[in-house]
PDB file of C-alpha atoms in Angstrom:
ATOM      1  CA  UNK A 894      28.699   4.057  26.232  1.00 93.00           C
ATOM      2  CA  UNK A 895      29.962   3.279  22.761  1.00 95.00           C
ATOM      3  CA  UNK A 896      28.155   2.652  19.488  1.00 95.00           C
ATOM      4  CA  UNK A 897      29.526   0.147  16.987  1.00 92.00           C
ATOM      5  CA  UNK A 898      29.670   0.601  13.216  1.00 92.00           C
ATOM      6  CA  UNK A 899      29.023   4.361  13.010  1.00 97.00           C
ATOM      7  CA  UNK A 900      28.417   5.871   9.577  1.00 95.00           C
ATOM      8  CA  UNK A 901      27.969   9.522   8.596  1.00 97.00           C
ATOM      9  CA  UNK A 902      25.142  10.698   6.380  1.00 97.00           C
ATOM     10  CA  UNK A 903      23.117  13.697   5.228  1.00 98.00           C
ATOM     11  CA  UNK A 904      19.590  14.100   6.560  1.00 97.00           C
ATOM     12  CA  UNK A 905      16.964  14.638   3.877  1.00 97.00           C
ATOM     13  CA  UNK A 906      13.475  14.222   5.383  1.00 96.00           C
ATOM     14  CA  UNK A 907      11.474  12.649   8.206  1.00 95.00           C
ATOM     15  CA  UNK A 908       8.246  11.172   6.819  1.00 94.00           C
ATOM     16  CA  UNK A 909       7.080  10.249  10.336  1.00 93.00           C
ATOM     17  CA  UNK A 910       8.472  10.213  13.867  1.00 90.00           C
ATOM     18  CA  UNK A 911       9.936   6.719  13.511  1.00 93.00           C
ATOM     19  CA  UNK A 912      11.980   6.990  10.317  1.00 95.00           C
ATOM     20  CA  UNK A 913      14.198   9.406   8.425  1.00 96.00           C
ATOM     21  CA  UNK A 914      15.458   9.504   4.874  1.00 97.00           C
ATOM     22  CA  UNK A 915      19.243   9.871   4.868  1.00 97.00           C
ATOM     23  CA  UNK A 916      21.818   9.939   2.090  1.00 97.00           C
ATOM     24  CA  UNK A 917      24.694   7.581   2.917  1.00 95.00           C
ATOM     25  CA  UNK A 918      27.604   7.407   0.463  1.00 92.00           C
ATOM     26  CA  UNK A 919      25.371   8.495  -2.388  1.00 93.00           C
ATOM     27  CA  UNK A 920      22.535   6.083  -1.588  1.00 94.00           C
ATOM     28  CA  UNK A 921      19.137   6.852  -0.068  1.00 96.00           C
ATOM     29  CA  UNK A 922      18.573   4.942   3.160  1.00 94.00           C
ATOM     30  CA  UNK A 923      15.430   4.786   5.320  1.00 94.00           C
ATOM     31  CA  UNK A 924      16.694   4.879   8.917  1.00 95.00           C
ATOM     32  CA  UNK A 925      15.112   4.270  12.291  1.00 95.00           C
ATOM     33  CA  UNK A 926      15.119   7.459  14.411  1.00 95.00           C
ATOM     34  CA  UNK A 927      15.957   6.605  18.032  1.00 93.00           C
ATOM     35  CA  UNK A 928      13.958   9.561  19.317  1.00 92.00           C
ATOM     36  CA  UNK A 929      10.201   9.966  18.775  1.00 86.00           C
ATOM     37  CA  UNK A 930      10.242  13.625  19.889  1.00 84.00           C
ATOM     38  CA  UNK A 931       9.763  16.475  17.460  1.00 82.00           C
ATOM     39  CA  UNK A 932      13.460  17.438  17.172  1.00 88.00           C
ATOM     40  CA  UNK A 933      12.543  20.006  14.516  1.00 87.00           C
ATOM     41  CA  UNK A 934      15.434  22.262  15.453  1.00 90.00           C
ATOM     42  CA  UNK A 935      17.842  19.332  14.989  1.00 94.00           C
ATOM     43  CA  UNK A 936      16.704  17.394  11.937  1.00 95.00           C
ATOM     44  CA  UNK A 937      17.052  20.116   9.324  1.00 95.00           C
ATOM     45  CA  UNK A 938      17.394  19.043   5.680  1.00 97.00           C
ATOM     46  CA  UNK A 939      21.058  18.972   4.722  1.00 96.00           C
ATOM     47  CA  UNK A 940      22.436  18.514   8.246  1.00 97.00           C
ATOM     48  CA  UNK A 941      25.063  15.907   9.014  1.00 97.00           C
ATOM     49  CA  UNK A 942      23.846  12.908  11.017  1.00 98.00           C
ATOM     50  CA  UNK A 943      25.445   9.782  12.428  1.00 98.00           C
ATOM     51  CA  UNK A 944      24.003   6.312  12.101  1.00 97.00           C
ATOM     52  CA  UNK A 945      24.607   2.897  13.637  1.00 96.00           C
ATOM     53  CA  UNK A 946      24.850   0.207  10.960  1.00 93.00           C
ATOM     54  CA  UNK A 947      23.083  -2.846  12.365  1.00 88.00           C
ATOM     55  CA  UNK A 948      24.447  -5.230   9.710  1.00 84.00           C
ATOM     56  CA  UNK A 949      21.176  -7.109  10.246  1.00 84.00           C
ATOM     57  CA  UNK A 950      19.672  -8.259   6.933  1.00 80.00           C
ATOM     58  CA  UNK A 951      16.280  -9.120   8.470  1.00 82.00           C
ATOM     59  CA  UNK A 952      15.627  -5.614   9.836  1.00 87.00           C
ATOM     60  CA  UNK A 953      13.299  -3.315   7.916  1.00 88.00           C
ATOM     61  CA  UNK A 954      15.742  -0.450   8.530  1.00 91.00           C
ATOM     62  CA  UNK A 955      19.464  -1.147   8.383  1.00 91.00           C
ATOM     63  CA  UNK A 956      20.511   2.034  10.227  1.00 95.00           C
ATOM     64  CA  UNK A 957      19.651   3.772  13.526  1.00 96.00           C
ATOM     65  CA  UNK A 958      20.014   7.564  13.621  1.00 97.00           C
ATOM     66  CA  UNK A 959      21.692   8.477  16.934  1.00 97.00           C
ATOM     67  CA  UNK A 960      23.428  11.860  16.589  1.00 98.00           C
ATOM     68  CA  UNK A 961      23.242  15.103  14.634  1.00 98.00           C
ATOM     69  CA  UNK A 962      25.340  18.199  14.034  1.00 97.00           C
ATOM     70  CA  UNK A 963      23.424  21.407  14.756  1.00 96.00           C
ATOM     71  CA  UNK A 964      24.790  24.516  13.075  1.00 91.00           C
ATOM     72  CA  UNK A 965      25.317  27.536  15.319  1.00 84.00           C
ATOM     73  CA  UNK A 966      27.240  30.820  15.525  1.00 82.00           C
ATOM     74  CA  UNK A 967      30.283  29.047  17.003  1.00 79.00           C
ATOM     75  CA  UNK A 968      30.161  26.199  14.485  1.00 86.00           C
ATOM     76  CA  UNK A 969      28.484  22.789  14.542  1.00 92.00           C
ATOM     77  CA  UNK A 970      27.366  21.377  17.892  1.00 96.00           C
ATOM     78  CA  UNK A 971      27.265  17.586  18.052  1.00 98.00           C
ATOM     79  CA  UNK A 972      24.133  16.353  19.853  1.00 98.00           C
ATOM     80  CA  UNK A 973      23.335  12.778  20.745  1.00 98.00           C
ATOM     81  CA  UNK A 974      19.578  12.336  20.178  1.00 96.00           C
ATOM     82  CA  UNK A 975      19.215   8.673  21.128  1.00 96.00           C
ATOM     83  CA  UNK A 976      16.380   8.710  23.693  1.00 95.00           C
ATOM     84  CA  UNK A 977      17.574   5.409  25.201  1.00 95.00           C
ATOM     85  CA  UNK A 978      21.113   6.660  25.836  1.00 97.00           C
ATOM     86  CA  UNK A 979      20.505   8.913  28.905  1.00 97.00           C
ATOM     87  CA  UNK A 980      19.299   6.028  31.082  1.00 97.00           C
ATOM     88  CA  UNK A 981      22.227   3.899  30.021  1.00 96.00           C
ATOM     89  CA  UNK A 982      24.931   6.504  30.676  1.00 97.00           C
ATOM     90  CA  UNK A 983      23.304   7.509  33.963  1.00 98.00           C
ATOM     91  CA  UNK A 984      23.310   3.871  35.062  1.00 97.00           C
ATOM     92  CA  UNK A 985      27.020   3.571  34.203  1.00 96.00           C
ATOM     93  CA  UNK A 986      27.786   6.842  36.024  1.00 97.00           C
ATOM     94  CA  UNK A 987      25.773   5.984  39.143  1.00 96.00           C
ATOM     95  CA  UNK A 988      27.178   2.444  39.373  1.00 96.00           C
ATOM     96  CA  UNK A 989      30.693   3.916  39.293  1.00 95.00           C
ATOM     97  CA  UNK A 990      29.957   6.216  42.260  1.00 94.00           C
ATOM     98  CA  UNK A 991      28.661   9.327  40.523  1.00 94.00           C
ATOM     99  CA  UNK A 992      25.983   9.853  43.178  1.00 91.00           C
ATOM    100  CA  UNK A 993      28.699  10.115  45.828  1.00 90.00           C
ATOM    101  CA  UNK A 994      28.605   6.418  46.712  1.00 90.00           C
ATOM    102  CA  UNK A 995      28.611   3.073  44.959  1.00 92.00           C
ATOM    103  CA  UNK A 996      25.064   1.707  45.307  1.00 93.00           C
ATOM    104  CA  UNK A 997      24.603  -1.708  46.836  1.00 92.00           C
ATOM    105  CA  UNK A 998      21.601  -2.041  44.528  1.00 94.00           C
ATOM    106  CA  UNK A 999      20.783  -0.097  41.380  1.00 96.00           C
ATOM    107  CA  UNK A1000      17.614  -1.369  39.746  1.00 96.00           C
ATOM    108  CA  UNK A1001      16.046   0.120  36.597  1.00 96.00           C
ATOM    109  CA  UNK A1002      12.342   0.572  35.932  1.00 95.00           C
ATOM    110  CA  UNK A1003      10.859   0.454  39.423  1.00 94.00           C
ATOM    111  CA  UNK A1004       7.194   1.237  40.094  1.00 93.00           C
ATOM    112  CA  UNK A1005       6.257   3.685  42.819  1.00 93.00           C
ATOM    113  CA  UNK A1006       2.583   4.513  43.203  1.00 88.00           C
ATOM    114  CA  UNK A1007       1.146   4.809  39.705  1.00 90.00           C
ATOM    115  CA  UNK A1008       4.450   5.716  38.037  1.00 92.00           C
ATOM    116  CA  UNK A1009       7.408   3.776  36.746  1.00 95.00           C
ATOM    117  CA  UNK A1010      10.608   5.511  37.856  1.00 97.00           C
ATOM    118  CA  UNK A1011      13.838   4.990  35.926  1.00 98.00           C
ATOM    119  CA  UNK A1012      16.049   3.876  38.829  1.00 98.00           C
ATOM    120  CA  UNK A1013      15.740   2.663  42.406  1.00 97.00           C
ATOM    121  CA  UNK A1014      18.912   2.556  44.496  1.00 96.00           C
ATOM    122  CA  UNK A1015      19.989   1.285  47.891  1.00 93.00           C
ATOM    123  CA  UNK A1016      23.181   1.933  49.802  1.00 90.00           C
ATOM    124  CA  UNK A1017      23.769  -0.337  52.768  1.00 80.00           C
ATOM    125  CA  UNK A1018      26.317   0.719  55.382  1.00 67.00           C
ATOM    126  CA  UNK A1019      28.199  -2.376  56.491  1.00 59.00           C
ATOM    127  CA  UNK A1020      25.530  -4.535  54.921  1.00 54.00           C
ATOM    128  CA  UNK A1021      22.646  -2.973  56.838  1.00 53.00           C
ATOM    129  CA  UNK A1022      20.139  -0.317  55.861  1.00 51.00           C
ATOM    130  CA  UNK A1023      20.380   2.347  58.548  1.00 51.00           C
ATOM    131  CA  UNK A1024      17.588   4.709  57.445  1.00 53.00           C
ATOM    132  CA  UNK A1025      15.110   5.418  54.668  1.00 50.00           C
ATOM    133  CA  UNK A1026      17.571   7.984  53.284  1.00 56.00           C
ATOM    134  CA  UNK A1027      19.838   5.102  52.228  1.00 86.00           C
ATOM    135  CA  UNK A1028      17.410   4.198  49.469  1.00 93.00           C
ATOM    136  CA  UNK A1029      15.777   6.291  46.819  1.00 95.00           C
ATOM    137  CA  UNK A1030      14.503   6.905  43.305  1.00 97.00           C
ATOM    138  CA  UNK A1031      15.949   8.788  40.342  1.00 98.00           C
ATOM    139  CA  UNK A1032      14.033   9.780  37.234  1.00 98.00           C
ATOM    140  CA  UNK A1033      16.262  10.448  34.197  1.00 98.00           C
ATOM    141  CA  UNK A1034      15.395  12.923  31.440  1.00 98.00           C
ATOM    142  CA  UNK A1035      17.396  13.335  28.249  1.00 97.00           C
ATOM    143  CA  UNK A1036      17.943  16.916  27.041  1.00 97.00           C
ATOM    144  CA  UNK A1037      18.574  17.706  23.366  1.00 96.00           C
ATOM    145  CA  UNK A1038      17.143  21.237  23.135  1.00 96.00           C
ATOM    146  CA  UNK A1039      19.764  24.011  23.085  1.00 95.00           C
ATOM    147  CA  UNK A1040      19.361  27.756  22.624  1.00 93.00           C
ATOM    148  CA  UNK A1041      22.313  30.130  22.996  1.00 93.00           C
ATOM    149  CA  UNK A1042      24.245  27.430  24.885  1.00 95.00           C
ATOM    150  CA  UNK A1043      21.416  26.992  27.377  1.00 97.00           C
ATOM    151  CA  UNK A1044      19.934  23.494  27.684  1.00 98.00           C
ATOM    152  CA  UNK A1045      16.161  23.361  28.123  1.00 97.00           C
ATOM    153  CA  UNK A1046      13.641  20.621  28.876  1.00 97.00           C
ATOM    154  CA  UNK A1047      11.154  19.642  27.566  1.00 95.00           C
ATOM    155  CA  UNK A1048      11.058  20.320  23.815  1.00 92.00           C
ATOM    156  CA  UNK A1049       7.335  19.441  23.775  1.00 91.00           C
ATOM    157  CA  UNK A1050       4.608  19.267  26.449  1.00 93.00           C
ATOM    158  CA  UNK A1051       5.048  16.214  28.687  1.00 94.00           C
ATOM    159  CA  UNK A1052       2.211  15.263  30.992  1.00 95.00           C
ATOM    160  CA  UNK A1053       4.145  12.074  31.730  1.00 94.00           C
ATOM    161  CA  UNK A1054       7.053  14.183  32.968  1.00 96.00           C
ATOM    162  CA  UNK A1055       4.772  16.039  35.391  1.00 96.00           C
ATOM    163  CA  UNK A1056       3.433  12.714  36.658  1.00 96.00           C
ATOM    164  CA  UNK A1057       6.982  11.510  37.318  1.00 97.00           C
ATOM    165  CA  UNK A1058       7.694  14.611  39.404  1.00 97.00           C
ATOM    166  CA  UNK A1059       4.549  14.021  41.435  1.00 97.00           C
ATOM    167  CA  UNK A1060       5.699  10.448  42.129  1.00 97.00           C
ATOM    168  CA  UNK A1061       9.125  11.681  43.238  1.00 97.00           C
ATOM    169  CA  UNK A1062       7.546  14.141  45.667  1.00 97.00           C
ATOM    170  CA  UNK A1063       5.393  11.359  47.108  1.00 97.00           C
ATOM    171  CA  UNK A1064       8.481   9.160  47.511  1.00 96.00           C
ATOM    172  CA  UNK A1065      10.374  11.981  49.220  1.00 96.00           C
ATOM    173  CA  UNK A1066       7.500  12.569  51.618  1.00 96.00           C
ATOM    174  CA  UNK A1067       7.572   8.842  52.429  1.00 95.00           C
ATOM    175  CA  UNK A1068      11.219   9.128  53.466  1.00 92.00           C
ATOM    176  CA  UNK A1069      13.007   7.990  50.318  1.00 94.00           C
ATOM    177  CA  UNK A1070      15.743   9.905  48.582  1.00 94.00           C
ATOM    178  CA  UNK A1071      14.374  11.401  45.372  1.00 96.00           C
ATOM    179  CA  UNK A1072      16.026  13.099  42.419  1.00 97.00           C
ATOM    180  CA  UNK A1073      15.371  14.049  38.832  1.00 98.00           C
ATOM    181  CA  UNK A1074      18.467  13.947  36.659  1.00 98.00           C
ATOM    182  CA  UNK A1075      18.648  15.815  33.348  1.00 98.00           C
ATOM    183  CA  UNK A1076      21.254  14.182  31.126  1.00 98.00           C
ATOM    184  CA  UNK A1077      22.318  16.918  28.694  1.00 98.00           C
ATOM    185  CA  UNK A1078      23.294  15.123  25.499  1.00 98.00           C
ATOM    186  CA  UNK A1079      25.775  17.766  24.330  1.00 97.00           C
ATOM    187  CA  UNK A1080      28.764  19.695  25.650  1.00 97.00           C
ATOM    188  CA  UNK A1081      29.507  23.343  26.414  1.00 96.00           C
ATOM    189  CA  UNK A1082      26.208  24.416  28.004  1.00 97.00           C
ATOM    190  CA  UNK A1083      26.119  27.372  30.410  1.00 97.00           C
ATOM    191  CA  UNK A1084      23.243  25.962  32.442  1.00 98.00           C
ATOM    192  CA  UNK A1085      20.051  23.921  32.211  1.00 98.00           C
ATOM    193  CA  UNK A1086      16.548  25.277  32.846  1.00 98.00           C
ATOM    194  CA  UNK A1087      12.908  24.230  32.392  1.00 98.00           C
ATOM    195  CA  UNK A1088      11.389  25.251  29.074  1.00 97.00           C
ATOM    196  CA  UNK A1089       8.519  27.306  30.463  1.00 97.00           C
ATOM    197  CA  UNK A1090       7.632  28.714  27.047  1.00 96.00           C
ATOM    198  CA  UNK A1091       6.800  25.231  25.747  1.00 94.00           C
ATOM    199  CA  UNK A1092       5.322  23.626  28.879  1.00 96.00           C
ATOM    200  CA  UNK A1093       4.847  26.005  31.821  1.00 97.00           C
ATOM    201  CA  UNK A1094       3.145  23.294  33.895  1.00 97.00           C
ATOM    202  CA  UNK A1095       6.301  21.197  33.818  1.00 98.00           C
ATOM    203  CA  UNK A1096       8.382  24.154  34.955  1.00 97.00           C
ATOM    204  CA  UNK A1097       6.014  24.825  37.832  1.00 98.00           C
ATOM    205  CA  UNK A1098       5.999  21.128  38.777  1.00 98.00           C
ATOM    206  CA  UNK A1099       9.807  21.046  38.749  1.00 98.00           C
ATOM    207  CA  UNK A1100      10.065  24.093  41.029  1.00 98.00           C
ATOM    208  CA  UNK A1101       7.417  22.599  43.344  1.00 98.00           C
ATOM    209  CA  UNK A1102       9.301  19.291  43.462  1.00 98.00           C
ATOM    210  CA  UNK A1103      12.553  21.088  44.319  1.00 98.00           C
ATOM    211  CA  UNK A1104      10.837  22.928  47.181  1.00 98.00           C
ATOM    212  CA  UNK A1105       9.500  19.570  48.405  1.00 98.00           C
ATOM    213  CA  UNK A1106      13.022  18.175  48.693  1.00 97.00           C
ATOM    214  CA  UNK A1107      13.492  16.458  45.330  1.00 98.00           C
ATOM    215  CA  UNK A1108      17.069  16.978  44.166  1.00 97.00           C
ATOM    216  CA  UNK A1109      17.368  18.472  40.671  1.00 98.00           C
ATOM    217  CA  UNK A1110      20.581  17.512  38.856  1.00 97.00           C
ATOM    218  CA  UNK A1111      21.879  18.321  35.370  1.00 98.00           C
ATOM    219  CA  UNK A1112      24.798  16.339  33.949  1.00 98.00           C
ATOM    220  CA  UNK A1113      26.610  17.444  30.816  1.00 98.00           C
ATOM    221  CA  UNK A1114      27.884  14.797  28.416  1.00 98.00           C
ATOM    222  CA  UNK A1115      30.862  14.524  26.160  1.00 97.00           C
ATOM    223  CA  UNK A1116      29.670  13.466  22.713  1.00 97.00           C
ATOM    224  CA  UNK A1117      31.486  11.978  19.739  1.00 97.00           C
ATOM    225  CA  UNK A1118      29.834  10.275  16.770  1.00 96.00           C
ATOM    226  CA  UNK A1119      30.278   6.888  18.439  1.00 96.00           C
ATOM    227  CA  UNK A1120      30.402   7.634  22.200  1.00 97.00           C
ATOM    228  CA  UNK A1121      28.433   9.321  24.961  1.00 97.00           C
ATOM    229  CA  UNK A1122      29.742   9.794  28.494  1.00 96.00           C
ATOM    230  CA  UNK A1123      28.869  11.981  31.451  1.00 97.00           C
ATOM    231  CA  UNK A1124      31.477  14.654  32.078  1.00 97.00           C
ATOM    232  CA  UNK A1125      30.303  16.965  34.847  1.00 97.00           C
ATOM    233  CA  UNK A1126      27.349  18.573  36.616  1.00 97.00           C
ATOM    234  CA  UNK A1127      26.198  21.955  35.294  1.00 98.00           C
ATOM    235  CA  UNK A1128      24.073  24.578  37.070  1.00 98.00           C
ATOM    236  CA  UNK A1129      20.288  24.317  37.065  1.00 98.00           C
ATOM    237  CA  UNK A1130      18.287  27.554  37.002  1.00 98.00           C
ATOM    238  CA  UNK A1131      14.710  27.131  38.191  1.00 96.00           C
TER     239      UNK A1131
END
């Protein structure tokens, strides 16, 4: 995926979870933050951020904040923090055959039980569905938390995330394919793992789901200020 009209700026403050104050070419701009998570380890005063210029005069905020440079021992790490981007790049990747086949149907936002799952897919052999395993659900989670080149999820407790895992297990038990895909919105990670220190219940739910047959995938992305694309799978340590 590609962003148009990218501008660089310097992050100053985040008055609330929806907006940030950013200096752009010497001017103070109030920008929409495309991630309502805490992101405290990312949005540090003085850090370099990247914004999409909407060129829309009727918007309350002209810019969307989509990426940030995080300082580390090896230099700055560019992280895409747009919470809408993981679903989009996963959809592009899956439609192109990333799952090992080109789906006959790839439908976003499908309800199963009491949960809305990010994607439902079908793969028909010769135009006919041959078994329940030729259809399934994938829940996509974006990962922006990095520590010592290890990607971790979540960065805050997520009861909704646990509920999604429960729905995937139910779907798997009903004969569907089921997977949770962690889209790691940065490059150069050694592996991905659940963040048990922040939300141990999610970690336990993820390990339970894996034992129940839910596939756990982590996909590392290549990131530039104006692009995000899936590069490769990375190991998952449960």
